[in-house]
mmCIF file of C-alpha atoms and ligand atoms in Angstrom:
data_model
loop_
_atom_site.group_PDB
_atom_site.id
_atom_site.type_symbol
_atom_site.label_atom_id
_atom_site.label_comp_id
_atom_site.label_asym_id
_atom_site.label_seq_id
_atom_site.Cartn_x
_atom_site.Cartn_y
_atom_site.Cartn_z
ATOM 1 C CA UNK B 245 6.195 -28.329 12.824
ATOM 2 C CA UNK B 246 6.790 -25.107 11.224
ATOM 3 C CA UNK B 247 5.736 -22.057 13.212
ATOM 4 C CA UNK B 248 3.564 -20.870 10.421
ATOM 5 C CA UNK B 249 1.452 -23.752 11.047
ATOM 6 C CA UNK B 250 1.572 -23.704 14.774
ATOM 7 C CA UNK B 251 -1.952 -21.796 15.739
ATOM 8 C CA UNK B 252 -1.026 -21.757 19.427
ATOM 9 C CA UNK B 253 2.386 -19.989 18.866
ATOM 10 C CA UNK B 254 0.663 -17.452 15.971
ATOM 11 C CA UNK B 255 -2.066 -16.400 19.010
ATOM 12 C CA UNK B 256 0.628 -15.999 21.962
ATOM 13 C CA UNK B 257 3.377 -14.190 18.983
ATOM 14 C CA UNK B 258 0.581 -12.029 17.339
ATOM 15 C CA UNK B 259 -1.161 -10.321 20.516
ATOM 16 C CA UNK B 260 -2.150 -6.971 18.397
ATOM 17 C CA UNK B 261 -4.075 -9.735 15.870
ATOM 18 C CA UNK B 262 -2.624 -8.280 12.720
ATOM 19 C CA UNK B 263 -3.351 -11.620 10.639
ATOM 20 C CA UNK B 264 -6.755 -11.447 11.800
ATOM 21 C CA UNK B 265 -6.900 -8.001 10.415
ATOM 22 C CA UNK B 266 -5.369 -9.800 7.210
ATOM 23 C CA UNK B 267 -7.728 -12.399 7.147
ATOM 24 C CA UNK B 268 -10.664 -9.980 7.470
ATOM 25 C CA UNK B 269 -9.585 -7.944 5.157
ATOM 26 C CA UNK B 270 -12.530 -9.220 2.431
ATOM 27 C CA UNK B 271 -14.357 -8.247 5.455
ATOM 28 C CA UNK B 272 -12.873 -4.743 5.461
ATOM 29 C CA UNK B 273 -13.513 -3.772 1.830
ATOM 30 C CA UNK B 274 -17.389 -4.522 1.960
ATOM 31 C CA UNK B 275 -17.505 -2.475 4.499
ATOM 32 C CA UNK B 276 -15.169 0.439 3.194
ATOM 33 C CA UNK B 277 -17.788 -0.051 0.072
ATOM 34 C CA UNK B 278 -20.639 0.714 2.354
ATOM 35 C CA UNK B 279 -18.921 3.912 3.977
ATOM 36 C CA UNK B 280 -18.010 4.980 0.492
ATOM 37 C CA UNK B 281 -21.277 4.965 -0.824
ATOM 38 C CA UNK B 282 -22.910 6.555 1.916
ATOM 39 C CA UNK B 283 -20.610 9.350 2.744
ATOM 40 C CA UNK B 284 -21.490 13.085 2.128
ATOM 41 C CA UNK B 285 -20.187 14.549 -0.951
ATOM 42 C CA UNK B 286 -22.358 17.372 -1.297
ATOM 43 C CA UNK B 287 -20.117 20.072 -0.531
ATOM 44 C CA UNK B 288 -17.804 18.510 -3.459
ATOM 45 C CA UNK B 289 -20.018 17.756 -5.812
ATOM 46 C CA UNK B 290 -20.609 20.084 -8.927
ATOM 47 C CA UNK B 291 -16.743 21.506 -9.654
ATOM 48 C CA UNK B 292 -14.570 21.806 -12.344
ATOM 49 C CA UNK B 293 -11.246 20.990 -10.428
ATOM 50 C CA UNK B 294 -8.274 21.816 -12.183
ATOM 51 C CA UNK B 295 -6.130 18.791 -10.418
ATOM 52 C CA UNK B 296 -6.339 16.140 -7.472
ATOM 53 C CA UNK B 297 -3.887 16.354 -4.698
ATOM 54 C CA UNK B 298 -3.553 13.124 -2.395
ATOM 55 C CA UNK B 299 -1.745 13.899 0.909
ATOM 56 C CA UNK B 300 -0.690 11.450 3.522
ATOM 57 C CA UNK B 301 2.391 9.307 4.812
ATOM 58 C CA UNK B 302 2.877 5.955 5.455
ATOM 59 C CA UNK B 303 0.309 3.285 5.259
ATOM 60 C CA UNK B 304 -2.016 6.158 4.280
ATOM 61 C CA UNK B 305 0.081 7.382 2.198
ATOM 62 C CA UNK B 306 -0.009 4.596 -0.084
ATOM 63 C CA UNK B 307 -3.214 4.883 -0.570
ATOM 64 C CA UNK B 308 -2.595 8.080 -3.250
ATOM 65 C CA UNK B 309 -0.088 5.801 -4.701
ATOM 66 C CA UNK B 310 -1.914 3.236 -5.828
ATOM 67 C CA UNK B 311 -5.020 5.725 -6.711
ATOM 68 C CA UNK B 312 -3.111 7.525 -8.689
ATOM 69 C CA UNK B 313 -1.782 4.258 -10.568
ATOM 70 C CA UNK B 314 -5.174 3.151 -11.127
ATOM 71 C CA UNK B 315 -6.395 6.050 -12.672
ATOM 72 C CA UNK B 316 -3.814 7.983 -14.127
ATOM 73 C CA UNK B 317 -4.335 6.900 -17.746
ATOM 74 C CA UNK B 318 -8.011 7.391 -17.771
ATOM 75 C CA UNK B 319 -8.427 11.287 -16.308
ATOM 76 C CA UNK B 320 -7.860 14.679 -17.860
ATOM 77 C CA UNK B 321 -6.196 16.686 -15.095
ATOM 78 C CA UNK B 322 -3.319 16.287 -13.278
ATOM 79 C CA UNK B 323 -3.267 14.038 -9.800
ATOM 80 C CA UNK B 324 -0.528 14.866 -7.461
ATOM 81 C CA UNK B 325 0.745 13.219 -4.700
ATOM 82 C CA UNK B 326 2.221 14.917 -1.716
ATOM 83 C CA UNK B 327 4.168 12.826 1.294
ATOM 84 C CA UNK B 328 5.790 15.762 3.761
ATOM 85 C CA UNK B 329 5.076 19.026 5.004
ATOM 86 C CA UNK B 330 4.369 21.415 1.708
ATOM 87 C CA UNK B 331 1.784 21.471 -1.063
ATOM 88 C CA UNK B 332 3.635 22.255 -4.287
ATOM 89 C CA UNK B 333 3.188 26.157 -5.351
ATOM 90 C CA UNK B 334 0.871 25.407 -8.147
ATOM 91 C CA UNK B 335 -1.885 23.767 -5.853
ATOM 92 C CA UNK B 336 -4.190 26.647 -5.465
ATOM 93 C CA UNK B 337 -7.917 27.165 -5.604
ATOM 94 C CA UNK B 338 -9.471 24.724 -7.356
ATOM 95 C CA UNK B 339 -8.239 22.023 -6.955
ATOM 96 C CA UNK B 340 -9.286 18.899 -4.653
ATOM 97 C CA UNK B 341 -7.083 18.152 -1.105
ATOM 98 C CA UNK B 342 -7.422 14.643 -0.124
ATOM 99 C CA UNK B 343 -6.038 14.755 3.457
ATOM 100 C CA UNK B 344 -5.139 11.292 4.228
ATOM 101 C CA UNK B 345 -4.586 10.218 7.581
ATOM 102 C CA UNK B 346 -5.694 7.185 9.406
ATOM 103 C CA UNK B 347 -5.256 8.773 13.279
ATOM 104 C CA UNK B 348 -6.191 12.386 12.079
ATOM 105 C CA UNK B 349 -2.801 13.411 13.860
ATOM 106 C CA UNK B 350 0.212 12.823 11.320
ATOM 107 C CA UNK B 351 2.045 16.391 11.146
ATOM 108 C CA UNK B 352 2.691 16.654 7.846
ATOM 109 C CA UNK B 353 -0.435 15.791 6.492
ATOM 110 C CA UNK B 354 -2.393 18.795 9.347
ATOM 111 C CA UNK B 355 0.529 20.918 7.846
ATOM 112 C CA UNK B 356 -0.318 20.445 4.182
ATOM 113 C CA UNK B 357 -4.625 20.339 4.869
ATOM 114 C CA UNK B 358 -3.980 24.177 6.802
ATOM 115 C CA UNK B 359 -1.916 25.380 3.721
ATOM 116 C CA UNK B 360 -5.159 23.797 1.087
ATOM 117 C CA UNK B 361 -7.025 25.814 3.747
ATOM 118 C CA UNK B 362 -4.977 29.073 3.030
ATOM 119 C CA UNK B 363 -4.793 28.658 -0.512
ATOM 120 C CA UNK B 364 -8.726 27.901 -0.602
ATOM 121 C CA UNK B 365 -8.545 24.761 -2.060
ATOM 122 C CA UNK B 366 -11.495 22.187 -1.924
ATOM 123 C CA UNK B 367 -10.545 19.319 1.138
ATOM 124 C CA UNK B 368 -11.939 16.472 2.098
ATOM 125 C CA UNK B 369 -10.140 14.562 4.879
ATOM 126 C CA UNK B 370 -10.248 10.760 5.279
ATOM 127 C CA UNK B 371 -9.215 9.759 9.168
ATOM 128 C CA UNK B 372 -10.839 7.740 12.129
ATOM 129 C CA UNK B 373 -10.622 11.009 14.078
ATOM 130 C CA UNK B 374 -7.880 13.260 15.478
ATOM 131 C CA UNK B 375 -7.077 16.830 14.683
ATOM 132 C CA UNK B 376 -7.851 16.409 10.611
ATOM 133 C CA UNK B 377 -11.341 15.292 11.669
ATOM 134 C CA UNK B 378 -11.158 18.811 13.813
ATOM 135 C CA UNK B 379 -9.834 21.031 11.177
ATOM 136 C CA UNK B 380 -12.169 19.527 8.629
ATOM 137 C CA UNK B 381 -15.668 19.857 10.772
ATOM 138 C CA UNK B 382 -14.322 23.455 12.162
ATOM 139 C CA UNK B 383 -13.794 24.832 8.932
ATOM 140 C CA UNK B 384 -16.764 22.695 7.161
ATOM 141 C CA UNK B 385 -14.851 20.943 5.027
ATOM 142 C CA UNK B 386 -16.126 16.777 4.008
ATOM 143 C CA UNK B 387 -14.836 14.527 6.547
ATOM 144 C CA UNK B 388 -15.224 10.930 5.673
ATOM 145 C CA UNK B 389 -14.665 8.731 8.848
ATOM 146 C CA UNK B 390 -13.412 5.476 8.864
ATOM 147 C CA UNK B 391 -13.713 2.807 12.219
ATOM 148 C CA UNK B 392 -10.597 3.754 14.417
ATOM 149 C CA UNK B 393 -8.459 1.366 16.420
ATOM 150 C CA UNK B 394 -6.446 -0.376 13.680
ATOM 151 C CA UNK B 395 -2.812 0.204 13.033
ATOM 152 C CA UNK B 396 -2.673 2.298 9.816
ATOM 153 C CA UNK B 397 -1.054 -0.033 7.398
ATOM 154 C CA UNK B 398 -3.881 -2.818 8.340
ATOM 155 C CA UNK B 399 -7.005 0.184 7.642
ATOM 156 C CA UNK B 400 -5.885 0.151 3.876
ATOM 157 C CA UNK B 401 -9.141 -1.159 2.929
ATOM 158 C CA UNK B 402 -11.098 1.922 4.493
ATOM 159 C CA UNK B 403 -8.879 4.141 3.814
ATOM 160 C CA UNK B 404 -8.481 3.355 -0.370
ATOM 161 C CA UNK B 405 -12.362 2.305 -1.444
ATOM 162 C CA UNK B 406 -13.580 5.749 0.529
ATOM 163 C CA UNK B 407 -10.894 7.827 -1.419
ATOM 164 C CA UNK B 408 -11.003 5.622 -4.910
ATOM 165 C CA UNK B 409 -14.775 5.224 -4.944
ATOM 166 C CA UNK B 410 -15.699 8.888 -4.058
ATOM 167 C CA UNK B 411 -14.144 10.428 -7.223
ATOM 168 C CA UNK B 412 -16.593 8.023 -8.974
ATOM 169 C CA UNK B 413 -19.229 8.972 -7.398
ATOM 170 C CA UNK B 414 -18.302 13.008 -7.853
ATOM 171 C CA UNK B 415 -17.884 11.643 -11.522
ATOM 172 C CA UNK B 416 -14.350 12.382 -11.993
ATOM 173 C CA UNK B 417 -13.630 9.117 -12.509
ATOM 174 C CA UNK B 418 -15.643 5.959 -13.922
ATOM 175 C CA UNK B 419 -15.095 2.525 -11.847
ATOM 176 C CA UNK B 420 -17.164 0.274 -12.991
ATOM 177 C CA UNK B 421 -19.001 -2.239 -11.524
ATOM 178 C CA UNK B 422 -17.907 -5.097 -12.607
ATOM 179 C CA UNK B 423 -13.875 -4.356 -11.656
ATOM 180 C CA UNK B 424 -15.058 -3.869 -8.309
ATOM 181 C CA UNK B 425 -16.874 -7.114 -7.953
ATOM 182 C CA UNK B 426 -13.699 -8.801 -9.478
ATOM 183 C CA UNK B 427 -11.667 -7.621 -6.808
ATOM 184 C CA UNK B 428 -13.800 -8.573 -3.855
ATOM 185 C CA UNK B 429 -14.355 -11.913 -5.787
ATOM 186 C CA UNK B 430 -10.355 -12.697 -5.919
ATOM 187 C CA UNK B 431 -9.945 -11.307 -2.304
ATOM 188 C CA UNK B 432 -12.427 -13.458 -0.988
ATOM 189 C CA UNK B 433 -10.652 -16.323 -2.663
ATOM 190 C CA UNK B 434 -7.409 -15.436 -1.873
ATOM 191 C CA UNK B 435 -8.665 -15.289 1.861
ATOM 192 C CA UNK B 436 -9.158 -18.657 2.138
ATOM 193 C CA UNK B 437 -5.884 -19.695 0.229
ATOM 194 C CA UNK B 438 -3.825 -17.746 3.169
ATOM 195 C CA UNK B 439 -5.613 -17.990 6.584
ATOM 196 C CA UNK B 440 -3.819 -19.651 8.817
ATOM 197 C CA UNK B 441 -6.102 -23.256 8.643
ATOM 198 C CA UNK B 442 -4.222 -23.736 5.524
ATOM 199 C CA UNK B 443 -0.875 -25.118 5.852
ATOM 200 C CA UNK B 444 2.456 -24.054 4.002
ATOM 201 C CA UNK B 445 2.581 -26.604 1.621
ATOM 202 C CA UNK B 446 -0.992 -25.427 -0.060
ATOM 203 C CA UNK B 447 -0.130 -21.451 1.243
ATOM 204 C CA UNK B 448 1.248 -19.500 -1.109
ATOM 205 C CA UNK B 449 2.291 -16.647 1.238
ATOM 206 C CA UNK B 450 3.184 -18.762 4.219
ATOM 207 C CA UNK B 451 5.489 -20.237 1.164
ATOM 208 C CA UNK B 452 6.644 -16.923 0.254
ATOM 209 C CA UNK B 453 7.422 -15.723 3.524
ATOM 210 C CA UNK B 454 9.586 -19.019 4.023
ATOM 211 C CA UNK B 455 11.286 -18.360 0.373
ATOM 212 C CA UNK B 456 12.193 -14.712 1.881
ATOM 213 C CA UNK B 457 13.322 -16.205 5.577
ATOM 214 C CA UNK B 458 16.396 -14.224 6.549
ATOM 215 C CA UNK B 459 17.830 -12.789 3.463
ATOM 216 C CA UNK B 460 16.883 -9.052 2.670
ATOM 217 C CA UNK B 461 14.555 -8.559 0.288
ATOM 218 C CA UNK B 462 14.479 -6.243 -2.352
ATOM 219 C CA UNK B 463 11.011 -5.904 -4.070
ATOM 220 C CA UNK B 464 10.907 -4.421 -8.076
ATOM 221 C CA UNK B 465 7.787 -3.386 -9.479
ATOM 222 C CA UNK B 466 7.498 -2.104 -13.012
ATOM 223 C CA UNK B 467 5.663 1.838 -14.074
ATOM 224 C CA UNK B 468 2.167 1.938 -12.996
ATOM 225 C CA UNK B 469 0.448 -0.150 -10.248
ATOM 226 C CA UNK B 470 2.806 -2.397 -9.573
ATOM 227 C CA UNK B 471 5.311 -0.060 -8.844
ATOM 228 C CA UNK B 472 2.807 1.131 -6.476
ATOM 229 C CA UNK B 473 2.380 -2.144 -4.696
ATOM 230 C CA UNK B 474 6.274 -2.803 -4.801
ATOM 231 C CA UNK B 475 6.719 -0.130 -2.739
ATOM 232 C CA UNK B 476 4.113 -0.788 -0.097
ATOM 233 C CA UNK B 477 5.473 -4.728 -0.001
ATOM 234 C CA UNK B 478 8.424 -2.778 1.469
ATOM 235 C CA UNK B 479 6.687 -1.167 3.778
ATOM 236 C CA UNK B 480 4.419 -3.920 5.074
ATOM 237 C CA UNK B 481 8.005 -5.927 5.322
ATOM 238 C CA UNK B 482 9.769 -2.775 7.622
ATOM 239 C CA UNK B 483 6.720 -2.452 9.649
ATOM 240 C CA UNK B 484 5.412 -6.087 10.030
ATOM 241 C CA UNK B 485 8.282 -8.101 10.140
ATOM 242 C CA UNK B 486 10.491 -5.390 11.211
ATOM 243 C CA UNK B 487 13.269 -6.196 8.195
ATOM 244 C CA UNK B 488 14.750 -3.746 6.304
ATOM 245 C CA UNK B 489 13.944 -4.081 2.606
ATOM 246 C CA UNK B 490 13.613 -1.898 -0.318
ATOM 247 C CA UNK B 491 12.049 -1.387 -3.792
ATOM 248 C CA UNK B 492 12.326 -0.026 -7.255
ATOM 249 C CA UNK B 493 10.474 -0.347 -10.305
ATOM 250 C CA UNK B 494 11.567 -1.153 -14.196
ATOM 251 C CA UNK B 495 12.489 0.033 -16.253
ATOM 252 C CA UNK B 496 14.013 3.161 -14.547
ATOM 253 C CA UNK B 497 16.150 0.450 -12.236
ATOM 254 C CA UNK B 498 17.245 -0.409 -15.413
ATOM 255 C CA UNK B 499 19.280 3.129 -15.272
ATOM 256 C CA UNK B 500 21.302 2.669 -12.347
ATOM 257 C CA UNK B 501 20.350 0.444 -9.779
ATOM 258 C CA UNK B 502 21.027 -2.870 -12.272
ATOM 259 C CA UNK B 503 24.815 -1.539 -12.116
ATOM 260 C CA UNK B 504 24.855 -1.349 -8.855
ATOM 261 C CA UNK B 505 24.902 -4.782 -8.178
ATOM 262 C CA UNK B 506 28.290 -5.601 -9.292
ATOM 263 C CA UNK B 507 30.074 -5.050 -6.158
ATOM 264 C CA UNK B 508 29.786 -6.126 -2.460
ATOM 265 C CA UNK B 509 28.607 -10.105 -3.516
ATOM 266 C CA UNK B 510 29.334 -11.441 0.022
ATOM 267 C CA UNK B 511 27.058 -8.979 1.290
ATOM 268 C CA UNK B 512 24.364 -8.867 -1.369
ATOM 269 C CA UNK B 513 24.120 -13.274 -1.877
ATOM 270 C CA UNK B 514 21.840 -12.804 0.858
ATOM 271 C CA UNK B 515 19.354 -10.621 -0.803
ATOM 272 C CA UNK B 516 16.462 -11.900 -2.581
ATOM 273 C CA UNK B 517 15.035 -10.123 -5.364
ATOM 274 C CA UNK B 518 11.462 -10.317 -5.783
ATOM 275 C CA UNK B 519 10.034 -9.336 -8.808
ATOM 276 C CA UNK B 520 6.109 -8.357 -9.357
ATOM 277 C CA UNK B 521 4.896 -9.747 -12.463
ATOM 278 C CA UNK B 522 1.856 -8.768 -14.912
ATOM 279 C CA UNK B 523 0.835 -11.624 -17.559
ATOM 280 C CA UNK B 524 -0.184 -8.249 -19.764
ATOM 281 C CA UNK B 525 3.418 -6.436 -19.353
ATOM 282 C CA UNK B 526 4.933 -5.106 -22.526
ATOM 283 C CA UNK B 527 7.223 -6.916 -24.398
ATOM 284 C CA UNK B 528 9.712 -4.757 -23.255
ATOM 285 C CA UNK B 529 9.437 -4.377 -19.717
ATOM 286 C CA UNK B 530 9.061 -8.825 -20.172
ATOM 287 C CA UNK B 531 12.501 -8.586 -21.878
ATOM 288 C CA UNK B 532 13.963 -5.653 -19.932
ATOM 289 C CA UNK B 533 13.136 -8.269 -16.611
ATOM 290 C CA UNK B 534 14.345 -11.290 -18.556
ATOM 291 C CA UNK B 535 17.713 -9.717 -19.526
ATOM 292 C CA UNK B 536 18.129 -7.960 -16.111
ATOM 293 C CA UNK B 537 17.703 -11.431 -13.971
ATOM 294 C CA UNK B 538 19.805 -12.818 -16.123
ATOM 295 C CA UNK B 539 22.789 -9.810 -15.177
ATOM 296 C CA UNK B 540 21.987 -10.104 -11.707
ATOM 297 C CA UNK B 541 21.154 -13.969 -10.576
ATOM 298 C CA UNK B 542 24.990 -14.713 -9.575
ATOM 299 C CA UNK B 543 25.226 -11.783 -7.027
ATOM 300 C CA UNK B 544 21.749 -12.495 -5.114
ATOM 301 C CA UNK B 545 20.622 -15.500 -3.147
ATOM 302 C CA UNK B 546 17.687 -16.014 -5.782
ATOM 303 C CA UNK B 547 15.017 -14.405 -7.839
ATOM 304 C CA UNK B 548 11.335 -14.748 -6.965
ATOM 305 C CA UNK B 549 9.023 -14.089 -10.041
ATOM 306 C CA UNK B 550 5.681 -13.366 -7.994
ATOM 307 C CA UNK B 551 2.902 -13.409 -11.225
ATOM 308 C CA UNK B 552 -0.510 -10.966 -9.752
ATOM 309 C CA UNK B 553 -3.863 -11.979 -10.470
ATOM 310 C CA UNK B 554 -6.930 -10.314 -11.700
ATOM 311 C CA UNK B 555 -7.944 -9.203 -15.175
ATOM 312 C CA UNK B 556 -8.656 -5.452 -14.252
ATOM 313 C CA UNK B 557 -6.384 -3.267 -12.990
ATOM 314 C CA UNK B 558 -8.255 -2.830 -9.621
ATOM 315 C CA UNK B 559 -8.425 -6.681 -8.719
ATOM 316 C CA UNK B 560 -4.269 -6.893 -9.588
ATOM 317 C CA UNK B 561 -3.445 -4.169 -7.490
ATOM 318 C CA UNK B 562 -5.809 -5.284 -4.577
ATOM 319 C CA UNK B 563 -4.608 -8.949 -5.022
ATOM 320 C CA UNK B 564 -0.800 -8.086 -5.419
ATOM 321 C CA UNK B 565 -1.109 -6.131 -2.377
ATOM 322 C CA UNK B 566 -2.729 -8.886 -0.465
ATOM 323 C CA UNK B 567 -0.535 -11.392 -0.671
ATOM 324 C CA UNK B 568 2.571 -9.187 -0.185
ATOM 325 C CA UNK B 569 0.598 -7.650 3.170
ATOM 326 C CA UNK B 570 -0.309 -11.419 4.541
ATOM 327 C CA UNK B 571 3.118 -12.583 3.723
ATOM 328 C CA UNK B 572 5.116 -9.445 5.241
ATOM 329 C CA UNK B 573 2.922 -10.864 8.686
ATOM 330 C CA UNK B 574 3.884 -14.674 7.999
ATOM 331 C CA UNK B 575 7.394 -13.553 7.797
ATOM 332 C CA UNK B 576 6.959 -11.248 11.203
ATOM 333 C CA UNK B 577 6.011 -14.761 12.383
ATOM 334 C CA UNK B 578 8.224 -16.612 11.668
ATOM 335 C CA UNK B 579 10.814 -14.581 13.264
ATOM 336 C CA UNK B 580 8.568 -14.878 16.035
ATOM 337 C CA UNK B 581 8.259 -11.060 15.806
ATOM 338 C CA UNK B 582 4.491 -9.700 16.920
ATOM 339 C CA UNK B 583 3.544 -7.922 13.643
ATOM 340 C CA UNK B 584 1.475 -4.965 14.998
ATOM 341 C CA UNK B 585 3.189 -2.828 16.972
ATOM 342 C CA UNK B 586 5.618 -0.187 15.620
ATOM 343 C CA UNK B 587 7.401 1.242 18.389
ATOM 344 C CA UNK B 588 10.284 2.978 16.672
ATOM 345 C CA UNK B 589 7.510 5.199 14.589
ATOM 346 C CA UNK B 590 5.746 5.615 17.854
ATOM 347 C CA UNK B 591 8.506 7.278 19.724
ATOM 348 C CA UNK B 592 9.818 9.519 16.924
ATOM 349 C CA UNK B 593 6.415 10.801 17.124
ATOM 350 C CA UNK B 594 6.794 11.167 20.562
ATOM 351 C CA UNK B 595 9.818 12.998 20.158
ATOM 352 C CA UNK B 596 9.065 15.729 17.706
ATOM 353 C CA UNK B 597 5.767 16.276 19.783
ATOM 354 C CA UNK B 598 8.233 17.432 22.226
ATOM 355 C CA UNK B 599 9.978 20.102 19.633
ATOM 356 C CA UNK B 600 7.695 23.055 18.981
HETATM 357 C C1 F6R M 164 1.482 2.356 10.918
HETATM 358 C C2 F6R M 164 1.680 2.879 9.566
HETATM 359 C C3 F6R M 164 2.382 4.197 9.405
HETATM 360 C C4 F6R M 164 1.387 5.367 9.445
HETATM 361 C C5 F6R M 164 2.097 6.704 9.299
HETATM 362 C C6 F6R M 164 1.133 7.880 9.213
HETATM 363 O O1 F6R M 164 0.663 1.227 10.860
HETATM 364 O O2 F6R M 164 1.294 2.270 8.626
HETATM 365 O O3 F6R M 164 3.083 4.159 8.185
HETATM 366 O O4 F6R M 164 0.444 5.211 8.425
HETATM 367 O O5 F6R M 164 2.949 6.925 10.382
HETATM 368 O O6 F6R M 164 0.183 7.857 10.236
HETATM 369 P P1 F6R M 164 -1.346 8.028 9.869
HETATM 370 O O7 F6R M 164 -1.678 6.932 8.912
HETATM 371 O O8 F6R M 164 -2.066 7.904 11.153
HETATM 372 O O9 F6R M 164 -1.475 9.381 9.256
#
């Protein structure tokens, strides 16, 4: 039997319960929903902000990324996003700080929430705790607090309907209703498609993660949200299944990176390429892929079209990322690798704590 459909092995491999985090995660959201409606925004509300700034690494990170994708082509000032130590020069009073940052305690994101401080800038801070919770209450800044005692990456659910659904409710952007219910809708289903009751041959990420086995894979997403979730399939596959793996997004890998495949083929035929597709993508970005698969298919092990699902933007991104997050912990699995724990992360954190 394959170890994806051995339950006993999954329990004894997966002791920090990352698929049950996965499996919950339609779980997660309504309950994100809940926190978003009922946090605070009073001390936000009523401002003309001349620009968003999300702030926050990793898993948290992300969670600008994909905000920004959303809502980019539907809002009249600029959203930035920020991932190290310094706010760009031009973020000054008034604009909005999202400080991002599931254990409160990530350095650069404390560095760049004390320089929105300094600079007078509005802040609200999304964490489970730690010193942002601190800074935030201290200086009386909106803290909106999310359950602690997940790894980062697996909190994506409280840390993105919090953040995305409090600019609609400060009316800076307009979700509506009906997108949201889509998305919880197709989660929900999707749930049930990858638990772990339902065996590879009917799973379509336990099938994934056994089309990506050992080769590397490389993920491309095109402009917009699925160059967002690209990029966080990447992650999910460093820090899950511990596998190095990288992304890119069309057409700009059209300007380099497509050329860059012509050397090195006893190295690169075991990469897979796995390509995020949207049923509504241009004609061009369709034929850019088409043309670029066709340049490339002889150097890699093979090419994965993986279609998303969802009419609105919001259920395709949440969906896309789903399946690549439940996969990236399949493949873990399968390596007999326990998904959770991120020691190398840990202990560079460790480490600079030691540097003043
Ligand atoms: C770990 C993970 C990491 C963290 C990152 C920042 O699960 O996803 O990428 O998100 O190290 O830490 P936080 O999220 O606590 O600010």
């Amino acid at each position: 039997m394959n170890v994806l459909d051995n339950l006993q092995k999954i329990k004894e491999i997966d002791t920090g319960g990352m698929l049950d985090t996965e499996e919950k995660f339609y779980l997660q959201l309504l309950d994100a929903r809940k926190i978003a409606g009922e946090a605070d925004l009073e001390k936000l509300k009523g401002a003309n902000y001349k620009g968003i700034v999300f702030s926050g690494m990793g898993g948290s990170g992300f969670t600008g990324d994909i905000i920004k994708a959303l809502i980019k082509d539907d809002i009249d000032i600029p959203v930035e996003i920020v991932k190290g130590y310094n706010l760009p020069y031009f973020i000054k009073k008034g604009w909005l700080v999202v400080s991002i940052s599931y254990s409160g305690n990530t350095e650069e994101t404390i560095s760049t929430t004390n320089q929105a401080l300094e600079r007078e800038c509005e802040i609200v801070g999304i964490c489970s705790g730690g010193e942002l919770e601190k800074i935030c209450i201290s200086n009386k800044k909106t803290v909106i607090k999310i359950p602690s005692g997940m790894q980062p990456r697996g909190a994506i659910g409280y840390l993105f309907f919090p953040a995305y659904l409090m600019l609609n409710n400060l009316g800076i952007i307009d979700v509506s209703d009906e997108d949201v219910e889509e998305a919880l809708d197709l989660i929900k289903e999707k749930a049930e498609l990858y638990r772990r009751e339902t065996e590879t041959d009917r799973n379509p990420a336990k099938k994934l993660a056994l089309q990506i086995s050992d080769n590397l894979p490389i993920v491309y997403g095109q402009e917009g949200i699925l160059g967002a979730v690209a990029c966080r399939l990447k992650c999910e596959i460093n820090e899950n299944a511990k596998t190095p793996c990288w992304c890119n997004e069309f057409p700009e890998l059209n300007h380099n990176e497509t050329v860059g495949w012509e050397r090195l083929k006893d190295v690169t035929r075991k990469f897979i390429i796995l390509i995020l597709r949207d049923e509504d993508e241009s004609r061009r970005i369709k034929a850019r892929i088409d043309i670029t698969s066709g340049l490339i298919k002889d150097n890699v092990s093979t090419i994965v079209n993986i279609p998303v699902e969802g009419k609105s933007k919001l259920a395709k991104a949440l969906s896309g990322m789903y399946l690549g997050d439940i996969t990236s912990v399949y493949l873990a699995l399968l390596f007999e690798v326990n998904p959770a724990p991120v020691e190398k992360i840990e202990s560079l954190k460790a480490e600079l704590k030691k540097i003043k």
